[in-house]
XYZ file of C-alpha atoms in Angstrom:
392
model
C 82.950 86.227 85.039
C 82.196 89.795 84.340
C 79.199 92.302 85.635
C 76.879 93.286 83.411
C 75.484 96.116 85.133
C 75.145 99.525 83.405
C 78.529 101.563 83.314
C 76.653 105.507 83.513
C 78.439 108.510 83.687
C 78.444 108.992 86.862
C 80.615 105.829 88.024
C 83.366 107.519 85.291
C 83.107 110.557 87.795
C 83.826 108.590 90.657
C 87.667 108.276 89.362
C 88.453 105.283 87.516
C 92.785 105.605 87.395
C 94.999 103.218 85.177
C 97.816 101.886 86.832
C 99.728 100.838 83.875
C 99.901 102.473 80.365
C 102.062 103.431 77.395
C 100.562 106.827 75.556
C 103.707 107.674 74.808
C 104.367 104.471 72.276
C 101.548 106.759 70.173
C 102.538 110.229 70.753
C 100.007 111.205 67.861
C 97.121 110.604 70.009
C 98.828 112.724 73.490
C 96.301 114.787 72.635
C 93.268 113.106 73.121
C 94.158 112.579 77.571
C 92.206 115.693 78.551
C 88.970 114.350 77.065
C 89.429 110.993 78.144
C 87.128 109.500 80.890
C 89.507 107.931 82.936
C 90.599 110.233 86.019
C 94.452 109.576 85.581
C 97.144 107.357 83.468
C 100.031 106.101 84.940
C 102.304 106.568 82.177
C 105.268 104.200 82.367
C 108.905 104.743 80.696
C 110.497 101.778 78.880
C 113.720 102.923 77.545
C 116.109 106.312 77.090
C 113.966 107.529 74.291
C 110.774 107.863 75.756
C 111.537 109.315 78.906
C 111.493 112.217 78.141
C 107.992 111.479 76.434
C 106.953 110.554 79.774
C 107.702 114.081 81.147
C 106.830 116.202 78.987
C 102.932 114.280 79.559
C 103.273 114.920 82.860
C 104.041 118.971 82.115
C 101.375 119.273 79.780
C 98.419 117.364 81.788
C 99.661 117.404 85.416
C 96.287 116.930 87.022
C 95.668 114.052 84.524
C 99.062 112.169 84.336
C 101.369 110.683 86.914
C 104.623 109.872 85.517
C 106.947 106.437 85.719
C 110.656 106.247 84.655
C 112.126 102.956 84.083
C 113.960 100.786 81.960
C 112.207 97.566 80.477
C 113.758 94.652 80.669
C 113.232 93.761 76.895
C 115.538 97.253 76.403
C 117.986 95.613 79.588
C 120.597 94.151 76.853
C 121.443 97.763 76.101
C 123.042 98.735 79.393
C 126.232 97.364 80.305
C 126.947 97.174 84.196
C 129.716 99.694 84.912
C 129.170 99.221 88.500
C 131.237 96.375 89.699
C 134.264 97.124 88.277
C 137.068 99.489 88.161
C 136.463 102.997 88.094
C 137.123 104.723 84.335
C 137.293 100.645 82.830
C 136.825 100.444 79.172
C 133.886 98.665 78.110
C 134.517 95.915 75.388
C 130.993 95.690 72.982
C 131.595 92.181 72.082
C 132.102 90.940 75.443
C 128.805 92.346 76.718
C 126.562 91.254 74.272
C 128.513 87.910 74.228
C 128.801 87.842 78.101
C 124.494 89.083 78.391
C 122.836 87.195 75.681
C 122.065 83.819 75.211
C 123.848 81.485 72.572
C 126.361 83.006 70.467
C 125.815 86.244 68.719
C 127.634 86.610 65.526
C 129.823 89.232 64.426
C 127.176 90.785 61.955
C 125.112 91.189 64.713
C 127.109 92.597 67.138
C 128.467 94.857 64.593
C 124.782 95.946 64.323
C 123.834 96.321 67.759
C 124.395 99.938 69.446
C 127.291 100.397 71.649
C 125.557 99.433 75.361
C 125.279 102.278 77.631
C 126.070 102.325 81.395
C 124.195 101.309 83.950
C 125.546 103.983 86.439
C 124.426 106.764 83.915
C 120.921 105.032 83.668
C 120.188 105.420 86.866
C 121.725 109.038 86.998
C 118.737 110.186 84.380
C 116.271 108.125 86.364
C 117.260 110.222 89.566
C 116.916 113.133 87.681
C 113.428 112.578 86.306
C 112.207 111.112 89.865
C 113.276 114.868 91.562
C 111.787 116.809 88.973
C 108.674 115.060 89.436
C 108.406 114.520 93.508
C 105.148 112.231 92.873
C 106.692 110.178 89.612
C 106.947 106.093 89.902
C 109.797 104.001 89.194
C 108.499 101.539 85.924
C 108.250 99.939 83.908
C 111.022 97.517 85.196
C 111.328 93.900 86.086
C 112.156 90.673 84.819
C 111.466 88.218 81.595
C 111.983 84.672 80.846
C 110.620 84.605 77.543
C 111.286 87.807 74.947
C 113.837 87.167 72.582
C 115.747 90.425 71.257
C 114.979 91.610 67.546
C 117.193 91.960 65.008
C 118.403 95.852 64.825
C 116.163 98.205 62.980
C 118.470 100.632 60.679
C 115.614 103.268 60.783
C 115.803 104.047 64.719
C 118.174 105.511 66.703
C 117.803 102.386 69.224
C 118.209 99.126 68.548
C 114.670 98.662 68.195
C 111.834 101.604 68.901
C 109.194 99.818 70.429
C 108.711 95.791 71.630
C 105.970 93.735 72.333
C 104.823 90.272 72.225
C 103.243 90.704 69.211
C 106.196 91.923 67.446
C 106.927 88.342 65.794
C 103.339 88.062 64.283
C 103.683 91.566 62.859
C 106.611 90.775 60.658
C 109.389 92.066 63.216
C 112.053 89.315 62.842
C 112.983 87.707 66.462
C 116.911 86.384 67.284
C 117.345 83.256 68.665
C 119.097 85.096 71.452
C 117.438 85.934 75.090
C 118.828 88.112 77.499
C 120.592 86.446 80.840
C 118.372 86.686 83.701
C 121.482 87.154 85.234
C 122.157 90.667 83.711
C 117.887 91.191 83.592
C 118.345 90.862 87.536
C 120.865 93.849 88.120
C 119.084 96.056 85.756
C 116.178 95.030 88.104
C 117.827 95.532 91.307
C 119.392 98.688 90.738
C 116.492 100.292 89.798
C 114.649 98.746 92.758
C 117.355 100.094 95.101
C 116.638 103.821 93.674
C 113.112 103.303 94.150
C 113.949 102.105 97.795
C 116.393 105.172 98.177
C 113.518 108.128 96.979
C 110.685 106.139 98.720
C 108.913 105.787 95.034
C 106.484 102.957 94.173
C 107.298 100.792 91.541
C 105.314 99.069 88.565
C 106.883 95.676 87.691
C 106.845 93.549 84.995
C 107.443 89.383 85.643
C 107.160 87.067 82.646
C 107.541 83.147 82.961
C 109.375 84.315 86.324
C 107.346 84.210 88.832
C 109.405 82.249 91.738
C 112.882 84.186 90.369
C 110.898 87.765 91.166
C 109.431 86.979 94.397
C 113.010 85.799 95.295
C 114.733 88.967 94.468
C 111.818 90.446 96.701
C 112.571 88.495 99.751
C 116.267 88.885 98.934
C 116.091 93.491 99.392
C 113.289 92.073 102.337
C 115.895 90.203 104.054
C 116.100 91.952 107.171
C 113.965 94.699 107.088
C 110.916 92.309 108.187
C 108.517 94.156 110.075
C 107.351 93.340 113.717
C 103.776 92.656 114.118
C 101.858 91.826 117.287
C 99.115 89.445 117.368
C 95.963 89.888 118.696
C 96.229 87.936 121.601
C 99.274 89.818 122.737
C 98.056 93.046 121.874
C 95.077 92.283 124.456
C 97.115 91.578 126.695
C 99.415 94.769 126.911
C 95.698 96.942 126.410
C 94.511 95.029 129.473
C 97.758 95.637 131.176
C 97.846 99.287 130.012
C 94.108 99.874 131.084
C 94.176 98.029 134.349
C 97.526 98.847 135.275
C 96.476 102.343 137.668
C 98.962 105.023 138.033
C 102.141 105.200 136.211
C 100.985 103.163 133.228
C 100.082 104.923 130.121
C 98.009 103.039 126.871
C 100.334 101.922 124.080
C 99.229 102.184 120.669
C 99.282 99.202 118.329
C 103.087 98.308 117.460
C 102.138 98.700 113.423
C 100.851 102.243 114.510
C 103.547 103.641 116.535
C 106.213 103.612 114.189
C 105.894 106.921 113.233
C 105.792 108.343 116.872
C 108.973 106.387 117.949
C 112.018 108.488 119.596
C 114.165 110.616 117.172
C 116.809 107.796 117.130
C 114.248 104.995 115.653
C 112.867 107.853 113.822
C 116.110 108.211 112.274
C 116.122 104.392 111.518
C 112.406 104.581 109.853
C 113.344 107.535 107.498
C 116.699 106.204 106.093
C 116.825 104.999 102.644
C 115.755 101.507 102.355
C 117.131 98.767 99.680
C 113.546 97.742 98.419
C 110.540 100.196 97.264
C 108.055 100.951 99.851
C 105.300 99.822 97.406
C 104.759 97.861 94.967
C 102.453 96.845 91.583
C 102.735 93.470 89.940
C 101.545 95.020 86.561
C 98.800 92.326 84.773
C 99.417 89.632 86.844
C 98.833 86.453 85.699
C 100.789 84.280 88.002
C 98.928 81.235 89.605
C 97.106 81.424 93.364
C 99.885 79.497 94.702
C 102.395 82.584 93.635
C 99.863 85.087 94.700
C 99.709 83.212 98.520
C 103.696 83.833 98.477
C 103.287 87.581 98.818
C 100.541 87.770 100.937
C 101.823 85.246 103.771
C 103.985 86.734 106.533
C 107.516 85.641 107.079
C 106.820 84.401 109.920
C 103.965 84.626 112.836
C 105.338 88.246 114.147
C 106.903 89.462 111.123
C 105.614 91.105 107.677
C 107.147 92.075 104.515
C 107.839 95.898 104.722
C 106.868 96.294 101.127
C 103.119 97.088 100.272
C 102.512 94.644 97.218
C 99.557 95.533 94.912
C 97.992 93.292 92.169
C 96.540 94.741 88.664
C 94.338 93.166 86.426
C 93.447 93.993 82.758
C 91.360 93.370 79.924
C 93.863 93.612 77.495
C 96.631 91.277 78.698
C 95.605 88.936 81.961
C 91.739 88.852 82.056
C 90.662 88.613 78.072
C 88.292 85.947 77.510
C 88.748 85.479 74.090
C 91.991 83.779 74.858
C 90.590 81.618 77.704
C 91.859 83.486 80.153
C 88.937 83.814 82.966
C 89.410 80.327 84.343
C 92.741 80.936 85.483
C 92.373 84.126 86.434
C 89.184 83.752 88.688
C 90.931 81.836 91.099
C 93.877 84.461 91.633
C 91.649 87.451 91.951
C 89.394 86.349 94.219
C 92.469 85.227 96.554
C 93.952 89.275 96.578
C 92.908 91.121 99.121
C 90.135 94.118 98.117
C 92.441 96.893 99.223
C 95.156 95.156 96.944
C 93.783 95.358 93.933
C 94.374 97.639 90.877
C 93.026 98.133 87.284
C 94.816 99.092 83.759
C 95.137 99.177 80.372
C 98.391 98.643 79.290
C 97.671 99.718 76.116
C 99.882 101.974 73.490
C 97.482 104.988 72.760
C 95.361 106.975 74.079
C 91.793 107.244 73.684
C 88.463 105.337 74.044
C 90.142 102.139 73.727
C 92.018 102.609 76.663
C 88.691 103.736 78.325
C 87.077 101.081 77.089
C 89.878 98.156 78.671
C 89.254 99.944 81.922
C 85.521 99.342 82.100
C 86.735 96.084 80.822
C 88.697 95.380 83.760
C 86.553 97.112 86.262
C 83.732 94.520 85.193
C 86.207 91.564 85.697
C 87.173 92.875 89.054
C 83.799 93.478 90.289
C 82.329 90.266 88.777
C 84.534 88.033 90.447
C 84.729 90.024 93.999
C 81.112 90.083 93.650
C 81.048 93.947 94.032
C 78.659 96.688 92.880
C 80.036 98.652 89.848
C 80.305 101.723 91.761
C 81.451 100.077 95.250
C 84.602 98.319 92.945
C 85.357 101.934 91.247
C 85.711 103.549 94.543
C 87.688 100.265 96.297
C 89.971 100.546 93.082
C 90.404 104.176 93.547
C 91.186 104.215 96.993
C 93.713 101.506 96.261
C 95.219 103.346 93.385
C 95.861 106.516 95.473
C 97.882 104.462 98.378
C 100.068 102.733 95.870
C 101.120 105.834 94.072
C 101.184 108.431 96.998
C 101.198 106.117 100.241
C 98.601 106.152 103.249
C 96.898 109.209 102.367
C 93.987 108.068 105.175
């Protein structure tokens, strides 16, 4: 279910903004962003090498490119976690990859495999990125079920330079061996945590995981739930407030005072939090029940303090070629409009990439049952809360 109606010029002017791509997987093409039609890229980071890729985007087309630093979770098998044990401990290469990858690796290919790098130093360069660029995402990180590691490549300086899902079909040869979701999991976390820490959004990735993510969700959530008032008590306290004569004052909505509250909640609001204030569930493709998870409350007076967003793509979630509206038309319709997000995901820059956006805003405003033009300016106002916050 896709719109049909003209795509002009003028809807391209309106902003269309990708929240999820990879330009820097084709660096040859960098080149090509300022002419591109799309308003902004949300360039994500995978891995150690193409961070700084990801910055040096960002310094060259600043009013076209918002950075993201992460680490992917196909690259997590390369960090060892240095941060549960002793201080200065030497780190064994055999027992890592033996102790974070499924099966049994042999010797040949742990010979092969590049010494893993530390967790704790990770997340040092990912600080360092995220101050140098105030306005920079955390991404792409998350969690997967289903990659299996490659065998080495001799000609990079990683142990493999770029992985996708089509890596097997293009001759790459694929290990038997997955990566724990164990280990995935505090790759995941930690990187979360920073996020929460610098008040930075977050673009996640969740393959064949989709109960295992929301759970590490509601596990940072735990306790930070947020109070809500329904509408029958807020009533109430209005009526009380309004009728109440001298002495009585009107109270604001709980949701809305928060930011108004004495110096010591104040203090409370603004300290670092374990979770990321916001967050995008890059080309979901999870089923409505999954989707109903995220979007139901706790309980009757409490919320999840995280802002979750939903994107949708041509290229990955929504193509159908692969049969993928029928499933899909069911979960988009149940996210809320001022949840929803559009992207790419795609490797290069150029009109292909413009091209899977008008792909995706079609799919988006075919199923919502939206003007082309209404659906741009819904997706941009979406776009610019989940990477800056309320900006209203």
């Amino acid at each position: 279910m896709t719109s049909e109606e003209p795509f002009t010029e003028s809807t391209w002017n309106l902003g269309i903004h990708d929240a999820h791509c990879h330009p820097t997987d084709t660096m040859s093409k960098a080149t090509i962003i300022p002419s591109m039609k799309a308003k902004s890229l949300t360039v994500m980071g995978t891995r150690q090498s193409d961070l700084p890729l990801v910055a040096s985007l960002a310094k060259d087309y600043p009013e076209k490119v918002v950075p993201s630093f992460g680490h992917h979770p196909w690259f997590s098998y390369l960090v060892y976690d240095d941060t549960g044990g002793e201080e200065g401990a030497e780190m064994d290469k055999k027992e890592h990859y033996t102790t974070v990858l499924t099966g049994t690796p042999t010797e040949d290919l742990i010979s092969a495999l590049p010494a893993p790098r530390k967790l704790s130093s990770l997340i040092t360069e990912l600080r360092r990125h995220l101050e140098t660029f105030p306005k920079a995402l955390v991404g792409e990180i998350g969690i997967d079920r289903g990659f299996r590691i490659p065998f080495p490549d001799s000609s990079s300086t990683e142990a493999h330079a770029v992985y996708t899902p089509g890596d097997a079909e293009d001759g790459k040869r694929l290990t038997n061996h997955r990566v724990s979701m164990e280990h995935q999991k505090k790759i995941f976390v930690a990187q979360l945590k920073l996020a929460g820490e610098l008040n930075r959004a977050v673009s996640v990735h969740g393959v064949q995981c989709h109960g295992a993510l929301f759970d590490i969700f509601r596990e940072l959530w735990r306790g930070h739930e947020v109070e809500v008032e329904s509408r029958k008590e807020m009533k109430k306290r209005r009526r009380r407030a309004k009728g109440g004569g001298e002495g009585h004052e009107y109270l604001p909505d709980i949701e809305d005072s928060e930011e108004d509250s004495d110096n010591g909640k104040k203090g409370q609001e603004d300290a670092p939090k374990p979770y990321p204030p916001r967050i995008c569930l890059h080309s979901f493709s999870a089923p409505a029940q999954t989707l109903q998870q995220y979007l139901t409350p706790p309980s009757p007076k409490k919320r999840y303090p995280s802002r979750v967003f939903f994107s949708f793509s041509s290229t990955i979630n929504a193509r159908p070629e692969k049969g993928h509206m029928e499933k899909i038309v069911e979960t988009v319709k149940g996210v809320p409009t001022d949840r929803v997000l559009v992207e790419s995901d795609l490797h290069a820059a150029g009109e292909e990439m413009d091209a899977a956006l008008e792909g995706a805003v079609r799919v988006v405003a075919g199923i919502k049952g939206m003007g082309i033009n209404e659906c741009v300016k819904m997706l941009g106002e979406n776009w610019r809360e989940f990477v800056f916050g309320d900006v209203s």
